[in-house]
């Protein structure tokens, strides 16, 4: 029934009925196996996010516009409005999560946590092996 009711509207406002062109991800997919370091993977990630973020943000903005639509005889139900806003937020959140994952990988590579670095340091010979008092800020194994 909804399709029938929208026929006149669509005749007056022709919209594309086929998917638009997708971005070509082939270069990113081909570069990924060649990446040997976290920095190289990060470079691919940044380029991909930069190339796709505007389109994804545009789609998210459209979902928000649909959620805010109010006709003279109809408004979206609270549930559908909430779902549309969540869909827009999910798109935007996905980009943030990709950036966070990339940053975590870079941190793990360039600034390993002290927990993983501590066992390596403990195996190295130290001048003081007794737990006796030392000058502040100069405790054995201190990372200050």
PDB file of N, CA, C and O in Angstrom, residues 67-128:
ATOM      1  N   UNK A  67      15.052  11.333  10.563  1.00  0.00           N
ATOM      2  CA  UNK A  67      14.530  11.235  11.931  1.00  0.00           C
ATOM      3  C   UNK A  67      13.826  12.517  12.353  1.00  0.00           C
ATOM      4  O   UNK A  67      12.851  12.476  13.117  1.00  0.00           O
ATOM      5  N   UNK A  68      14.295  13.650  11.857  1.00  0.00           N
ATOM      6  CA  UNK A  68      13.709  14.939  12.224  1.00  0.00           C
ATOM      7  C   UNK A  68      12.513  15.327  11.354  1.00  0.00           C
ATOM      8  O   UNK A  68      11.831  16.313  11.637  1.00  0.00           O
ATOM      9  N   UNK A  69      12.246  14.564  10.292  1.00  0.00           N
ATOM     10  CA  UNK A  69      11.143  14.868   9.383  1.00  0.00           C
ATOM     11  C   UNK A  69       9.830  14.899  10.148  1.00  0.00           C
ATOM     12  O   UNK A  69       9.554  14.046  10.986  1.00  0.00           O
ATOM     13  N   UNK A  70       9.038  15.890   9.833  1.00  0.00           N
ATOM     14  CA  UNK A  70       7.703  15.972  10.422  1.00  0.00           C
ATOM     15  C   UNK A  70       6.750  16.464   9.349  1.00  0.00           C
ATOM     16  O   UNK A  70       6.855  17.601   8.895  1.00  0.00           O
ATOM     17  N   UNK A  71       5.857  15.603   8.927  1.00  0.00           N
ATOM     18  CA  UNK A  71       4.859  15.994   7.946  1.00  0.00           C
ATOM     19  C   UNK A  71       3.673  16.645   8.636  1.00  0.00           C
ATOM     20  O   UNK A  71       3.577  16.680   9.866  1.00  0.00           O
ATOM     21  N   UNK A  72       2.739  17.134   7.859  1.00  0.00           N
ATOM     22  CA  UNK A  72       1.571  17.794   8.455  1.00  0.00           C
ATOM     23  C   UNK A  72       0.631  16.798   9.117  1.00  0.00           C
ATOM     24  O   UNK A  72      -0.029  17.126  10.098  1.00  0.00           O
ATOM     25  N   UNK A  73       0.586  15.597   8.584  1.00  0.00           N
ATOM     26  CA  UNK A  73      -0.334  14.600   9.137  1.00  0.00           C
ATOM     27  C   UNK A  73       0.373  13.473   9.891  1.00  0.00           C
ATOM     28  O   UNK A  73      -0.295  12.607  10.424  1.00  0.00           O
ATOM     29  N   UNK A  74       1.695  13.503   9.889  1.00  0.00           N
ATOM     30  CA  UNK A  74       2.407  12.350  10.448  1.00  0.00           C
ATOM     31  C   UNK A  74       3.741  12.778  11.030  1.00  0.00           C
ATOM     32  O   UNK A  74       4.406  13.652  10.516  1.00  0.00           O
ATOM     33  N   UNK A  75       4.112  12.146  12.069  1.00  0.00           N
ATOM     34  CA  UNK A  75       5.463  12.263  12.638  1.00  0.00           C
ATOM     35  C   UNK A  75       5.958  10.832  12.850  1.00  0.00           C
ATOM     36  O   UNK A  75       5.182   9.919  13.034  1.00  0.00           O
ATOM     37  N   UNK A  76       7.269  10.685  12.821  1.00  0.00           N
ATOM     38  CA  UNK A  76       7.812   9.351  13.098  1.00  0.00           C
ATOM     39  C   UNK A  76       7.423   8.944  14.508  1.00  0.00           C
ATOM     40  O   UNK A  76       7.287   9.782  15.394  1.00  0.00           O
ATOM     41  N   UNK A  77       7.292   7.650  14.683  1.00  0.00           N
ATOM     42  CA  UNK A  77       7.061   7.163  16.045  1.00  0.00           C
ATOM     43  C   UNK A  77       8.338   7.390  16.851  1.00  0.00           C
ATOM     44  O   UNK A  77       9.435   7.469  16.277  1.00  0.00           O
ATOM     45  N   UNK A  78       8.224   7.503  18.155  1.00  0.00           N
ATOM     46  CA  UNK A  78       9.440   7.671  18.965  1.00  0.00           C
ATOM     47  C   UNK A  78      10.446   6.543  18.730  1.00  0.00           C
ATOM     48  O   UNK A  78      11.646   6.783  18.688  1.00  0.00           O
ATOM     49  N   UNK A  79       9.945   5.336  18.535  1.00  0.00           N
ATOM     50  CA  UNK A  79      10.836   4.189  18.300  1.00  0.00           C
ATOM     51  C   UNK A  79      11.591   4.339  16.987  1.00  0.00           C
ATOM     52  O   UNK A  79      12.800   4.120  16.925  1.00  0.00           O
ATOM     53  N   UNK A  80      10.894   4.714  15.897  1.00  0.00           N
ATOM     54  CA  UNK A  80      11.585   4.832  14.610  1.00  0.00           C
ATOM     55  C   UNK A  80      12.555   6.008  14.628  1.00  0.00           C
ATOM     56  O   UNK A  80      13.645   5.933  14.058  1.00  0.00           O
ATOM     57  N   UNK A  81      12.186   7.086  15.301  1.00  0.00           N
ATOM     58  CA  UNK A  81      13.088   8.228  15.419  1.00  0.00           C
ATOM     59  C   UNK A  81      14.360   7.836  16.174  1.00  0.00           C
ATOM     60  O   UNK A  81      15.470   8.172  15.761  1.00  0.00           O
ATOM     61  N   UNK A  82      14.195   7.074  17.253  1.00  0.00           N
ATOM     62  CA  UNK A  82      15.348   6.601  18.031  1.00  0.00           C
ATOM     63  C   UNK A  82      16.219   5.680  17.188  1.00  0.00           C
ATOM     64  O   UNK A  82      17.454   5.802  17.181  1.00  0.00           O
ATOM     65  N   UNK A  83      15.609   4.781  16.426  1.00  0.00           N
ATOM     66  CA  UNK A  83      16.378   3.852  15.594  1.00  0.00           C
ATOM     67  C   UNK A  83      17.157   4.578  14.505  1.00  0.00           C
ATOM     68  O   UNK A  83      18.309   4.243  14.221  1.00  0.00           O
ATOM     69  N   UNK A  84      16.559   5.589  13.900  1.00  0.00           N
ATOM     70  CA  UNK A  84      17.263   6.365  12.870  1.00  0.00           C
ATOM     71  C   UNK A  84      18.451   7.120  13.462  1.00  0.00           C
ATOM     72  O   UNK A  84      19.536   7.158  12.879  1.00  0.00           O
ATOM     73  N   UNK A  85      18.266   7.699  14.624  1.00  0.00           N
ATOM     74  CA  UNK A  85      19.375   8.405  15.281  1.00  0.00           C
ATOM     75  C   UNK A  85      20.482   7.428  15.673  1.00  0.00           C
ATOM     76  O   UNK A  85      21.661   7.731  15.533  1.00  0.00           O
ATOM     77  N   UNK A  86      20.096   6.255  16.167  1.00  0.00           N
ATOM     78  CA  UNK A  86      21.092   5.238  16.512  1.00  0.00           C
ATOM     79  C   UNK A  86      21.867   4.777  15.283  1.00  0.00           C
ATOM     80  O   UNK A  86      23.069   4.530  15.358  1.00  0.00           O
ATOM     81  N   UNK A  87      21.169   4.647  14.157  1.00  0.00           N
ATOM     82  CA  UNK A  87      21.845   4.236  12.921  1.00  0.00           C
ATOM     83  C   UNK A  87      22.889   5.279  12.527  1.00  0.00           C
ATOM     84  O   UNK A  87      24.023   4.933  12.170  1.00  0.00           O
ATOM     85  N   UNK A  88      22.520   6.552  12.601  1.00  0.00           N
ATOM     86  CA  UNK A  88      23.470   7.622  12.268  1.00  0.00           C
ATOM     87  C   UNK A  88      24.653   7.602  13.226  1.00  0.00           C
ATOM     88  O   UNK A  88      25.811   7.711  12.806  1.00  0.00           O
ATOM     89  N   UNK A  89      24.377   7.436  14.507  1.00  0.00           N
ATOM     90  CA  UNK A  89      25.456   7.396  15.504  1.00  0.00           C
ATOM     91  C   UNK A  89      26.357   6.189  15.281  1.00  0.00           C
ATOM     92  O   UNK A  89      27.576   6.285  15.428  1.00  0.00           O
ATOM     93  N   UNK A  90      25.783   5.065  14.902  1.00  0.00           N
ATOM     94  CA  UNK A  90      26.584   3.856  14.659  1.00  0.00           C
ATOM     95  C   UNK A  90      27.577   4.065  13.528  1.00  0.00           C
ATOM     96  O   UNK A  90      28.718   3.612  13.604  1.00  0.00           O
ATOM     97  N   UNK A  91      27.143   4.748  12.479  1.00  0.00           N
ATOM     98  CA  UNK A  91      28.049   5.022  11.354  1.00  0.00           C
ATOM     99  C   UNK A  91      29.210   5.878  11.832  1.00  0.00           C
ATOM    100  O   UNK A  91      30.378   5.593  11.556  1.00  0.00           O
ATOM    101  N   UNK A  92      28.885   6.932  12.558  1.00  0.00           N
ATOM    102  CA  UNK A  92      29.934   7.841  13.043  1.00  0.00           C
ATOM    103  C   UNK A  92      30.809   7.168  14.082  1.00  0.00           C
ATOM    104  O   UNK A  92      32.020   7.382  14.116  1.00  0.00           O
ATOM    105  N   UNK A  93      30.223   6.340  14.933  1.00  0.00           N
ATOM    106  CA  UNK A  93      30.986   5.628  15.954  1.00  0.00           C
ATOM    107  C   UNK A  93      31.950   4.629  15.322  1.00  0.00           C
ATOM    108  O   UNK A  93      33.051   4.427  15.825  1.00  0.00           O
ATOM    109  N   UNK A  94      31.551   4.029  14.220  1.00  0.00           N
ATOM    110  CA  UNK A  94      32.432   3.069  13.544  1.00  0.00           C
ATOM    111  C   UNK A  94      33.742   3.741  13.137  1.00  0.00           C
ATOM    112  O   UNK A  94      34.824   3.171  13.314  1.00  0.00           O
ATOM    113  N   UNK A  95      33.668   4.953  12.633  1.00  0.00           N
ATOM    114  CA  UNK A  95      34.881   5.673  12.237  1.00  0.00           C
ATOM    115  C   UNK A  95      35.758   5.970  13.452  1.00  0.00           C
ATOM    116  O   UNK A  95      36.982   5.836  13.392  1.00  0.00           O
ATOM    117  N   UNK A  96      35.138   6.341  14.555  1.00  0.00           N
ATOM    118  CA  UNK A  96      35.886   6.621  15.783  1.00  0.00           C
ATOM    119  C   UNK A  96      36.552   5.344  16.287  1.00  0.00           C
ATOM    120  O   UNK A  96      37.716   5.354  16.698  1.00  0.00           O
ATOM    121  N   UNK A  97      35.842   4.228  16.238  1.00  0.00           N
ATOM    122  CA  UNK A  97      36.402   2.959  16.713  1.00  0.00           C
ATOM    123  C   UNK A  97      37.574   2.504  15.848  1.00  0.00           C
ATOM    124  O   UNK A  97      38.540   1.955  16.359  1.00  0.00           O
ATOM    125  N   UNK A  98      37.486   2.732  14.559  1.00  0.00           N
ATOM    126  CA  UNK A  98      38.608   2.386  13.675  1.00  0.00           C
ATOM    127  C   UNK A  98      39.831   3.208  14.059  1.00  0.00           C
ATOM    128  O   UNK A  98      40.942   2.687  14.160  1.00  0.00           O
ATOM    129  N   UNK A  99      39.627   4.497  14.301  1.00  0.00           N
ATOM    130  CA  UNK A  99      40.741   5.366  14.705  1.00  0.00           C
ATOM    131  C   UNK A  99      41.309   4.931  16.057  1.00  0.00           C
ATOM    132  O   UNK A  99      42.532   4.925  16.247  1.00  0.00           O
ATOM    133  N   UNK A 100      40.449   4.541  16.994  1.00  0.00           N
ATOM    134  CA  UNK A 100      40.912   4.076  18.302  1.00  0.00           C
ATOM    135  C   UNK A 100      41.702   2.779  18.177  1.00  0.00           C
ATOM    136  O   UNK A 100      42.735   2.612  18.824  1.00  0.00           O
ATOM    137  N   UNK A 101      41.225   1.860  17.367  1.00  0.00           N
ATOM    138  CA  UNK A 101      41.934   0.593  17.171  1.00  0.00           C
ATOM    139  C   UNK A 101      43.308   0.845  16.555  1.00  0.00           C
ATOM    140  O   UNK A 101      44.308   0.242  16.959  1.00  0.00           O
ATOM    141  N   UNK A 102      43.362   1.744  15.596  1.00  0.00           N
ATOM    142  CA  UNK A 102      44.626   2.088  14.957  1.00  0.00           C
ATOM    143  C   UNK A 102      45.590   2.683  15.982  1.00  0.00           C
ATOM    144  O   UNK A 102      46.762   2.295  16.044  1.00  0.00           O
ATOM    145  N   UNK A 103      45.100   3.580  16.815  1.00  0.00           N
ATOM    146  CA  UNK A 103      45.938   4.200  17.838  1.00  0.00           C
ATOM    147  C   UNK A 103      46.432   3.172  18.851  1.00  0.00           C
ATOM    148  O   UNK A 103      47.598   3.202  19.262  1.00  0.00           O
ATOM    149  N   UNK A 104      45.584   2.240  19.233  1.00  0.00           N
ATOM    150  CA  UNK A 104      45.993   1.180  20.162  1.00  0.00           C
ATOM    151  C   UNK A 104      47.121   0.338  19.569  1.00  0.00           C
ATOM    152  O   UNK A 104      48.072  -0.016  20.261  1.00  0.00           O
ATOM    153  N   UNK A 105      47.008   0.005  18.292  1.00  0.00           N
ATOM    154  CA  UNK A 105      48.071  -0.773  17.645  1.00  0.00           C
ATOM    155  C   UNK A 105      49.376   0.007  17.609  1.00  0.00           C
ATOM    156  O   UNK A 105      50.453  -0.554  17.862  1.00  0.00           O
ATOM    157  N   UNK A 106      49.287   1.295  17.294  1.00  0.00           N
ATOM    158  CA  UNK A 106      50.501   2.116  17.265  1.00  0.00           C
ATOM    159  C   UNK A 106      51.111   2.262  18.648  1.00  0.00           C
ATOM    160  O   UNK A 106      52.328   2.177  18.815  1.00  0.00           O
ATOM    161  N   UNK A 107      50.273   2.451  19.668  1.00  0.00           N
ATOM    162  CA  UNK A 107      50.783   2.548  21.048  1.00  0.00           C
ATOM    163  C   UNK A 107      51.475   1.261  21.467  1.00  0.00           C
ATOM    164  O   UNK A 107      52.523   1.295  22.102  1.00  0.00           O
ATOM    165  N   UNK A 108      50.868   0.145  21.142  1.00  0.00           N
ATOM    166  CA  UNK A 108      51.459  -1.145  21.516  1.00  0.00           C
ATOM    167  C   UNK A 108      52.821  -1.328  20.860  1.00  0.00           C
ATOM    168  O   UNK A 108      53.724  -1.931  21.436  1.00  0.00           O
ATOM    169  N   UNK A 109      52.974  -0.804  19.660  1.00  0.00           N
ATOM    170  CA  UNK A 109      54.234  -0.967  18.939  1.00  0.00           C
ATOM    171  C   UNK A 109      55.288   0.048  19.394  1.00  0.00           C
ATOM    172  O   UNK A 109      56.434  -0.314  19.629  1.00  0.00           O
ATOM    173  N   UNK A 110      54.886   1.312  19.509  1.00  0.00           N
ATOM    174  CA  UNK A 110      55.858   2.371  19.783  1.00  0.00           C
ATOM    175  C   UNK A 110      56.054   2.674  21.262  1.00  0.00           C
ATOM    176  O   UNK A 110      57.103   3.194  21.645  1.00  0.00           O
ATOM    177  N   UNK A 111      55.060   2.378  22.079  1.00  0.00           N
ATOM    178  CA  UNK A 111      55.171   2.647  23.516  1.00  0.00           C
ATOM    179  C   UNK A 111      54.557   1.489  24.286  1.00  0.00           C
ATOM    180  O   UNK A 111      53.469   1.600  24.821  1.00  0.00           O
ATOM    181  N   UNK A 112      55.259   0.354  24.309  1.00  0.00           N
ATOM    182  CA  UNK A 112      54.695  -0.811  24.998  1.00  0.00           C
ATOM    183  C   UNK A 112      54.411  -0.480  26.453  1.00  0.00           C
ATOM    184  O   UNK A 112      55.093   0.332  27.056  1.00  0.00           O
ATOM    185  N   UNK A 113      53.410  -1.108  27.013  1.00  0.00           N
ATOM    186  CA  UNK A 113      53.029  -0.845  28.404  1.00  0.00           C
ATOM    187  C   UNK A 113      54.159  -1.242  29.339  1.00  0.00           C
ATOM    188  O   UNK A 113      54.985  -2.105  29.040  1.00  0.00           O
ATOM    189  N   UNK A 114      54.186  -0.635  30.512  1.00  0.00           N
ATOM    190  CA  UNK A 114      55.242  -0.928  31.487  1.00  0.00           C
ATOM    191  C   UNK A 114      55.130  -2.354  31.992  1.00  0.00           C
ATOM    192  O   UNK A 114      56.120  -2.955  32.358  1.00  0.00           O
ATOM    193  N   UNK A 115      53.928  -2.915  31.992  1.00  0.00           N
ATOM    194  CA  UNK A 115      53.764  -4.300  32.444  1.00  0.00           C
ATOM    195  C   UNK A 115      54.521  -5.267  31.547  1.00  0.00           C
ATOM    196  O   UNK A 115      55.166  -6.197  32.011  1.00  0.00           O
ATOM    197  N   UNK A 116      54.467  -5.052  30.233  1.00  0.00           N
ATOM    198  CA  UNK A 116      55.171  -5.960  29.332  1.00  0.00           C
ATOM    199  C   UNK A 116      56.657  -5.624  29.270  1.00  0.00           C
ATOM    200  O   UNK A 116      57.474  -6.474  28.970  1.00  0.00           O
ATOM    201  N   UNK A 117      57.013  -4.371  29.555  1.00  0.00           N
ATOM    202  CA  UNK A 117      58.423  -3.984  29.521  1.00  0.00           C
ATOM    203  C   UNK A 117      59.133  -4.352  30.817  1.00  0.00           C
ATOM    204  O   UNK A 117      60.340  -4.541  30.841  1.00  0.00           O
ATOM    205  N   UNK A 118      58.415  -4.459  31.928  1.00  0.00           N
ATOM    206  CA  UNK A 118      59.017  -4.718  33.231  1.00  0.00           C
ATOM    207  C   UNK A 118      59.749  -6.067  33.308  1.00  0.00           C
ATOM    208  O   UNK A 118      60.859  -6.111  33.791  1.00  0.00           O
ATOM    209  N   UNK A 119      59.187  -7.192  32.817  1.00  0.00           N
ATOM    210  CA  UNK A 119      59.925  -8.455  32.906  1.00  0.00           C
ATOM    211  C   UNK A 119      61.266  -8.403  32.170  1.00  0.00           C
ATOM    212  O   UNK A 119      62.239  -8.950  32.642  1.00  0.00           O
ATOM    213  N   UNK A 120      61.320  -7.733  31.050  1.00  0.00           N
ATOM    214  CA  UNK A 120      62.572  -7.616  30.309  1.00  0.00           C
ATOM    215  C   UNK A 120      63.583  -6.841  31.143  1.00  0.00           C
ATOM    216  O   UNK A 120      64.744  -7.198  31.229  1.00  0.00           O
ATOM    217  N   UNK A 121      63.134  -5.788  31.783  1.00  0.00           N
ATOM    218  CA  UNK A 121      64.005  -4.953  32.590  1.00  0.00           C
ATOM    219  C   UNK A 121      64.484  -5.721  33.821  1.00  0.00           C
ATOM    220  O   UNK A 121      65.620  -5.577  34.239  1.00  0.00           O
ATOM    221  N   UNK A 122      63.623  -6.547  34.411  1.00  0.00           N
ATOM    222  CA  UNK A 122      63.987  -7.287  35.616  1.00  0.00           C
ATOM    223  C   UNK A 122      65.081  -8.308  35.341  1.00  0.00           C
ATOM    224  O   UNK A 122      65.839  -8.660  36.238  1.00  0.00           O
ATOM    225  N   UNK A 123      65.188  -8.789  34.139  1.00  0.00           N
ATOM    226  CA  UNK A 123      66.208  -9.793  33.832  1.00  0.00           C
ATOM    227  C   UNK A 123      67.575  -9.150  33.609  1.00  0.00           C
ATOM    228  O   UNK A 123      68.585  -9.830  33.629  1.00  0.00           O
ATOM    229  N   UNK A 124      67.589  -7.829  33.391  1.00  0.00           N
ATOM    230  CA  UNK A 124      68.860  -7.149  33.183  1.00  0.00           C
ATOM    231  C   UNK A 124      69.579  -7.000  34.526  1.00  0.00           C
ATOM    232  O   UNK A 124      68.954  -6.820  35.554  1.00  0.00           O
ATOM    233  N   UNK A 125      70.924  -7.116  34.552  1.00  0.00           N
ATOM    234  CA  UNK A 125      71.647  -6.974  35.811  1.00  0.00           C
ATOM    235  C   UNK A 125      71.491  -5.557  36.355  1.00  0.00           C
ATOM    236  O   UNK A 125      71.472  -4.580  35.618  1.00  0.00           O
ATOM    237  N   UNK A 126      71.344  -5.467  37.678  1.00  0.00           N
ATOM    238  CA  UNK A 126      71.231  -4.170  38.325  1.00  0.00           C
ATOM    239  C   UNK A 126      72.341  -4.030  39.352  1.00  0.00           C
ATOM    240  O   UNK A 126      72.869  -5.006  39.868  1.00  0.00           O
ATOM    241  N   UNK A 127      72.668  -2.797  39.677  1.00  0.00           N
ATOM    242  CA  UNK A 127      73.732  -2.534  40.650  1.00  0.00           C
ATOM    243  C   UNK A 127      73.260  -2.871  42.048  1.00  0.00           C
ATOM    244  O   UNK A 127      74.039  -3.295  42.888  1.00  0.00           O
ATOM    245  N   UNK A 128      71.999  -2.667  42.349  1.00  0.00           N
ATOM    246  CA  UNK A 128      71.465  -2.929  43.676  1.00  0.00           C
ATOM    247  C   UNK A 128      70.505  -4.097  43.598  1.00  0.00           C
ATOM    248  O   UNK A 128      69.538  -4.041  42.861  1.00  0.00           O
TER     249      UNK A 128
END
